[in-house]
CSV table of C-alpha atoms in Angstrom, one decimal:
chain,number,residue,atom,x,y,z
A,1,UNK,CA,92.6,137.0,106.0
A,2,UNK,CA,93.5,133.4,106.1
A,3,UNK,CA,94.8,131.9,102.9
A,4,UNK,CA,93.8,128.3,102.2
A,5,UNK,CA,95.7,126.2,99.7
A,6,UNK,CA,96.2,122.6,98.8
A,7,UNK,CA,99.1,120.3,97.8
A,8,UNK,CA,98.3,121.2,94.1
A,9,UNK,CA,99.3,124.8,94.6
A,10,UNK,CA,102.5,124.0,96.4
A,11,UNK,CA,103.4,121.3,93.8
A,12,UNK,CA,103.0,123.8,91.0
A,13,UNK,CA,105.5,126.0,92.7
A,14,UNK,CA,107.9,123.1,92.9
A,15,UNK,CA,107.5,122.3,89.2
A,16,UNK,CA,108.5,125.9,88.4
A,17,UNK,CA,111.6,125.4,90.5
A,18,UNK,CA,112.6,122.2,88.8
A,19,UNK,CA,111.5,118.5,88.5
A,20,UNK,CA,109.0,117.5,91.2
A,21,UNK,CA,108.4,114.2,93.1
A,22,UNK,CA,105.5,112.4,91.7
A,23,UNK,CA,104.6,111.0,95.1
A,24,UNK,CA,104.0,114.2,97.1
A,25,UNK,CA,101.4,113.7,99.6
A,26,UNK,CA,98.1,115.6,99.5
A,27,UNK,CA,97.3,117.9,102.5
A,28,UNK,CA,95.4,121.0,103.1
A,29,UNK,CA,96.6,123.9,105.2
A,30,UNK,CA,95.7,127.3,106.6
A,31,UNK,CA,98.9,129.2,106.5
A,32,UNK,CA,100.3,132.5,107.9
A,33,UNK,CA,101.6,135.2,105.5
A,34,UNK,CA,104.5,136.6,107.8
A,35,UNK,CA,108.1,135.6,107.6
A,36,UNK,CA,108.2,131.8,108.0
A,37,UNK,CA,110.3,130.4,110.9
A,38,UNK,CA,113.3,128.3,109.8
A,39,UNK,CA,113.9,124.6,110.8
A,40,UNK,CA,117.0,124.6,112.8
A,41,UNK,CA,117.4,121.1,114.4
A,42,UNK,CA,117.5,118.2,112.0
A,43,UNK,CA,118.8,114.6,112.4
A,44,UNK,CA,118.9,111.5,110.2
A,45,UNK,CA,119.0,107.7,110.5
A,46,UNK,CA,120.2,105.2,108.0
A,47,UNK,CA,117.8,102.4,107.4
A,48,UNK,CA,117.9,99.5,104.9
A,49,UNK,CA,117.4,101.3,101.6
A,50,UNK,CA,115.9,104.3,103.2
A,51,UNK,CA,116.8,107.5,105.1
A,52,UNK,CA,114.7,108.7,108.1
A,53,UNK,CA,114.7,112.4,108.6
A,54,UNK,CA,113.6,114.0,111.9
A,55,UNK,CA,113.4,117.7,112.9
A,56,UNK,CA,112.2,119.9,115.6
A,57,UNK,CA,109.3,122.2,114.8
A,58,UNK,CA,110.4,125.8,115.3
A,59,UNK,CA,108.7,128.0,117.8
A,60,UNK,CA,107.7,130.4,115.1
A,61,UNK,CA,105.0,130.0,112.5
A,62,UNK,CA,105.1,128.8,109.0
A,63,UNK,CA,102.6,127.3,106.5
A,64,UNK,CA,104.5,124.3,105.1
A,65,UNK,CA,107.9,122.8,104.7
A,66,UNK,CA,109.7,121.8,101.5
A,67,UNK,CA,112.6,119.3,101.5
A,68,UNK,CA,114.7,119.1,98.4
A,69,UNK,CA,117.4,116.6,97.5
A,70,UNK,CA,119.1,115.1,94.4
A,71,UNK,CA,118.2,111.4,93.8
A,72,UNK,CA,121.1,109.7,91.9
A,73,UNK,CA,118.8,106.8,91.0
A,74,UNK,CA,116.3,109.1,89.3
A,75,UNK,CA,119.0,111.5,88.3
A,76,UNK,CA,116.9,114.5,89.2
A,77,UNK,CA,116.1,116.8,92.1
A,78,UNK,CA,113.2,115.6,94.2
A,79,UNK,CA,110.9,117.9,96.2
A,80,UNK,CA,108.9,116.6,99.3
A,81,UNK,CA,106.3,118.7,101.1
A,82,UNK,CA,105.4,118.4,104.8
A,83,UNK,CA,102.6,120.1,106.7
A,84,UNK,CA,103.4,122.3,109.7
A,85,UNK,CA,102.6,119.5,112.2
A,86,UNK,CA,104.9,116.9,110.6
A,87,UNK,CA,108.3,116.3,112.2
A,88,UNK,CA,109.7,113.3,110.4
A,89,UNK,CA,109.8,111.9,106.9
A,90,UNK,CA,111.0,108.6,105.4
A,91,UNK,CA,113.0,108.9,102.2
A,92,UNK,CA,112.5,105.6,100.4
A,93,UNK,CA,114.5,103.8,97.7
A,94,UNK,CA,117.9,105.2,98.6
A,95,UNK,CA,121.3,103.4,98.4
A,96,UNK,CA,124.4,103.3,100.6
A,97,UNK,CA,126.5,103.1,97.4
A,98,UNK,CA,125.8,106.9,96.7
A,99,UNK,CA,127.4,108.1,100.0
A,100,UNK,CA,126.1,111.5,101.2
A,101,UNK,CA,122.6,112.7,100.2
A,102,UNK,CA,122.2,116.4,100.7
A,103,UNK,CA,118.8,117.7,101.9
A,104,UNK,CA,117.7,121.3,101.9
A,105,UNK,CA,114.9,122.3,104.4
A,106,UNK,CA,113.0,125.4,103.7
A,107,UNK,CA,109.8,126.7,105.2
A,108,UNK,CA,107.2,128.8,103.4
A,109,UNK,CA,104.5,131.1,104.4
A,110,UNK,CA,100.9,131.2,103.1
A,111,UNK,CA,102.0,133.4,100.2
A,112,UNK,CA,104.7,130.8,99.2
A,113,UNK,CA,107.6,133.0,100.3
A,114,UNK,CA,110.5,131.0,101.5
A,115,UNK,CA,112.4,131.4,104.7
A,116,UNK,CA,116.0,130.5,105.5
A,117,UNK,CA,117.4,127.2,104.0
A,118,UNK,CA,118.9,124.6,106.4
A,119,UNK,CA,121.0,121.9,104.7
A,120,UNK,CA,122.2,118.6,106.1
A,121,UNK,CA,123.9,115.5,104.7
A,122,UNK,CA,122.7,112.0,105.4
A,123,UNK,CA,123.5,108.4,104.3
A,124,UNK,CA,121.3,105.5,103.5
A,125,UNK,CA,121.6,102.0,104.8
A,126,UNK,CA,122.4,99.3,102.3
A,127,UNK,CA,119.3,98.4,100.2
A,128,UNK,CA,118.3,94.8,100.9
A,129,UNK,CA,119.4,92.0,98.5
A,130,UNK,CA,116.6,89.8,97.0
A,131,UNK,CA,117.2,86.1,96.3
A,132,UNK,CA,115.0,84.2,93.9
A,133,UNK,CA,114.9,80.4,93.2
A,134,UNK,CA,115.2,80.0,89.5
A,135,UNK,CA,115.7,76.2,89.3
A,136,UNK,CA,116.0,72.9,91.2
A,137,UNK,CA,117.7,69.7,90.0
A,138,UNK,CA,117.3,66.4,91.8
A,139,UNK,CA,120.6,64.9,93.1
A,140,UNK,CA,120.9,61.3,92.3
A,141,UNK,CA,121.6,59.3,95.4
A,142,UNK,CA,122.3,55.6,95.4
A,143,UNK,CA,121.7,53.3,98.4
A,144,UNK,CA,125.4,52.9,99.0
A,145,UNK,CA,125.7,56.6,99.6
A,146,UNK,CA,123.5,56.4,102.7
A,147,UNK,CA,124.3,55.5,106.2
A,148,UNK,CA,122.9,56.0,109.7
A,149,UNK,CA,123.8,55.6,113.3
A,150,UNK,CA,120.7,53.8,114.4
A,151,UNK,CA,119.4,51.3,111.9
A,152,UNK,CA,116.5,49.2,113.2
A,153,UNK,CA,117.8,45.6,112.6
A,154,UNK,CA,114.3,44.0,112.0
A,155,UNK,CA,112.8,46.3,109.4
A,156,UNK,CA,113.1,49.5,107.4
A,157,UNK,CA,116.5,49.4,105.8
A,158,UNK,CA,118.0,52.8,104.9
A,159,UNK,CA,118.1,51.8,101.2
A,160,UNK,CA,114.2,52.1,101.2
A,161,UNK,CA,114.6,55.9,101.3
A,162,UNK,CA,115.8,56.0,97.7
A,163,UNK,CA,113.9,53.0,96.1
A,164,UNK,CA,111.3,55.3,94.6
A,165,UNK,CA,108.4,53.6,96.5
A,166,UNK,CA,106.1,55.2,99.0
A,167,UNK,CA,105.0,51.8,100.3
A,168,UNK,CA,108.4,51.0,101.9
A,169,UNK,CA,110.1,52.9,104.7
A,170,UNK,CA,113.3,53.5,106.6
A,171,UNK,CA,113.1,53.1,110.5
A,172,UNK,CA,115.7,53.9,113.1
A,173,UNK,CA,116.1,51.6,116.0
A,174,UNK,CA,113.0,51.0,118.1
A,175,UNK,CA,113.9,47.5,119.4
A,176,UNK,CA,115.8,47.0,122.6
A,177,UNK,CA,118.4,48.3,123.4
A,178,UNK,CA,117.2,51.7,122.0
A,179,UNK,CA,119.6,54.4,121.1
A,180,UNK,CA,119.0,57.9,122.4
A,181,UNK,CA,118.5,60.7,119.8
A,182,UNK,CA,119.9,62.2,117.8
A,183,UNK,CA,119.5,59.7,115.0
A,184,UNK,CA,120.7,60.7,111.6
A,185,UNK,CA,120.6,60.0,107.8
A,186,UNK,CA,124.0,60.6,106.3
A,187,UNK,CA,124.7,61.1,102.6
A,188,UNK,CA,128.1,60.8,100.9
A,189,UNK,CA,127.4,63.1,97.9
A,190,UNK,CA,130.8,62.3,96.4
A,191,UNK,CA,131.0,65.8,94.8
A,192,UNK,CA,130.6,69.4,96.0
A,193,UNK,CA,127.3,71.1,96.6
A,194,UNK,CA,126.5,74.5,98.1
A,195,UNK,CA,122.8,75.4,97.9
A,196,UNK,CA,120.3,72.5,98.4
A,197,UNK,CA,116.7,71.7,99.3
A,198,UNK,CA,115.4,68.5,100.8
A,199,UNK,CA,112.2,66.6,100.4
A,200,UNK,CA,110.8,63.7,102.3
A,201,UNK,CA,107.7,61.7,102.6
A,202,UNK,CA,106.4,60.2,105.9
A,203,UNK,CA,105.5,56.6,106.2
A,204,UNK,CA,102.2,56.1,104.5
A,205,UNK,CA,100.4,53.3,106.2
A,206,UNK,CA,97.9,54.0,109.0
A,207,UNK,CA,98.7,51.0,111.0
A,208,UNK,CA,100.9,53.2,113.4
A,209,UNK,CA,100.1,56.5,115.1
A,210,UNK,CA,101.7,59.7,114.1
A,211,UNK,CA,104.5,59.3,116.7
A,212,UNK,CA,108.0,58.9,115.5
A,213,UNK,CA,107.9,61.6,112.8
A,214,UNK,CA,110.8,64.1,112.7
A,215,UNK,CA,109.8,67.4,114.5
A,216,UNK,CA,113.2,69.1,115.0
A,217,UNK,CA,116.0,68.5,112.5
A,218,UNK,CA,119.5,70.0,112.1
A,219,UNK,CA,120.8,70.0,108.6
A,220,UNK,CA,124.5,69.5,108.8
A,221,UNK,CA,127.4,69.6,106.3
A,222,UNK,CA,130.9,68.3,106.2
A,223,UNK,CA,133.8,67.8,103.8
A,224,UNK,CA,135.4,64.8,105.6
A,225,UNK,CA,132.5,63.0,107.2
A,226,UNK,CA,133.9,63.6,110.6
A,227,UNK,CA,133.7,67.4,111.3
A,228,UNK,CA,130.1,68.6,111.1
A,229,UNK,CA,128.6,72.1,110.9
A,230,UNK,CA,124.8,72.8,111.4
A,231,UNK,CA,123.7,75.2,108.7
A,232,UNK,CA,120.0,75.4,109.7
A,233,UNK,CA,117.5,73.9,112.1
A,234,UNK,CA,114.0,73.1,110.8
A,235,UNK,CA,110.8,72.7,112.8
A,236,UNK,CA,107.1,72.4,112.1
A,237,UNK,CA,107.2,69.4,109.8
A,238,UNK,CA,104.0,67.4,109.1
A,239,UNK,CA,103.2,64.2,111.0
A,240,UNK,CA,100.2,62.6,109.3
A,241,UNK,CA,100.6,59.4,107.4
A,242,UNK,CA,102.0,60.0,103.9
A,243,UNK,CA,102.4,63.7,104.4
A,244,UNK,CA,105.2,65.4,102.5
A,245,UNK,CA,107.8,68.1,103.4
A,246,UNK,CA,109.9,70.3,101.2
A,247,UNK,CA,112.4,72.7,102.8
A,248,UNK,CA,113.2,76.2,101.7
A,249,UNK,CA,116.6,76.5,100.0
A,250,UNK,CA,119.6,76.1,102.3
A,251,UNK,CA,122.6,78.1,101.3
A,252,UNK,CA,125.6,76.7,103.2
A,253,UNK,CA,127.8,79.5,102.1
A,254,UNK,CA,130.5,77.0,101.3
A,255,UNK,CA,130.8,73.8,99.3
A,256,UNK,CA,130.4,70.4,101.0
A,257,UNK,CA,130.5,66.8,100.1
A,258,UNK,CA,128.7,65.1,103.1
A,259,UNK,CA,125.3,65.9,104.4
A,260,UNK,CA,123.4,64.9,107.5
A,261,UNK,CA,119.7,65.0,108.3
A,262,UNK,CA,120.0,64.9,112.1
A,263,UNK,CA,116.8,64.3,114.0
A,264,UNK,CA,116.9,65.7,117.6
A,265,UNK,CA,113.2,65.5,118.4
A,266,UNK,CA,110.2,63.5,117.2
A,267,UNK,CA,106.4,63.6,117.6
A,268,UNK,CA,105.4,61.5,120.6
A,269,UNK,CA,108.9,62.1,122.0
A,270,UNK,CA,110.0,58.6,120.8
A,271,UNK,CA,113.6,57.6,120.6
A,272,UNK,CA,113.2,56.7,116.8
A,273,UNK,CA,111.9,58.1,113.6
A,274,UNK,CA,110.8,56.8,110.3
A,275,UNK,CA,110.5,58.1,106.7
A,276,UNK,CA,109.3,56.6,103.4
A,277,UNK,CA,111.3,58.7,100.9
A,278,UNK,CA,114.1,61.2,101.0
A,279,UNK,CA,115.3,63.4,98.1
A,280,UNK,CA,117.9,66.2,97.8
A,281,UNK,CA,118.0,68.9,95.2
A,282,UNK,CA,120.6,71.3,94.0
A,283,UNK,CA,119.0,74.8,93.9
A,284,UNK,CA,120.0,77.6,91.5
A,285,UNK,CA,119.5,81.1,92.9
A,286,UNK,CA,119.4,84.5,91.3
A,287,UNK,CA,120.7,87.2,93.5
A,288,UNK,CA,119.9,90.9,93.0
A,289,UNK,CA,121.9,93.3,95.0
A,290,UNK,CA,120.8,97.0,94.5
A,291,UNK,CA,124.0,98.1,95.9
A,292,UNK,CA,126.2,96.5,93.2
A,293,UNK,CA,124.0,96.1,90.2
A,294,UNK,CA,125.3,98.2,87.2
A,295,UNK,CA,123.4,101.4,86.8
A,296,UNK,CA,122.0,102.6,83.4
């Protein structure tokens, strides 16, 4: 006679043995009542904040598999149940900081009689760090802190970028002789910064087409105004008249006192670009690292 049982029956047995995982998956089995075949071949892989367990189903019969381990985060034993046809399981919310996790594999028959126990040790990959922006502060930039390698002599002086008006604009050289890209806006910040964000607004009048808008930009840093390092490249910026762009935060990983907005390509493949306004922000970040945060 075949014995049918559900997750509930097996979970009740686990409760009797100790604390039970609240997230056991529901499944229904038809199980044998003979001696359950043991799991022999087991492997593991360390993933970010997880452990992947794989095993080879034994040639003999069994009803279900119980995997037991101690979770240092929950400070209790956890029981996972797997059906006969399952050969892998992902153990979530683990930490590299705890070193070896010990997993016990035991098969059961339809009468809930356990077979031989197979034990392995496995480690987790480091749980991912999360970063949250908690504040932004505008950096005050005066006109004399700005410079460029390609000022258009007939219009659009660079000081217009920080005059607070969207009706004025900065323009790099379009008149002859033109200067090949890249063209840049350089800022002498005069003090150290590390994590920043940029905002700009495109020229707002509709007299001209959408050509000449920045389309590929390197954000560069320096501490002497001569040796430059690209910390990120941005693309996909807007091109319509008066459109605005705000970057994600840029963490340079080091302090810097000079900054360049270096345009390497433009809409319409022009040899110039123009902007109405340009602003920089200091960004305050909150970093949460599950591998180093103090435990209760």
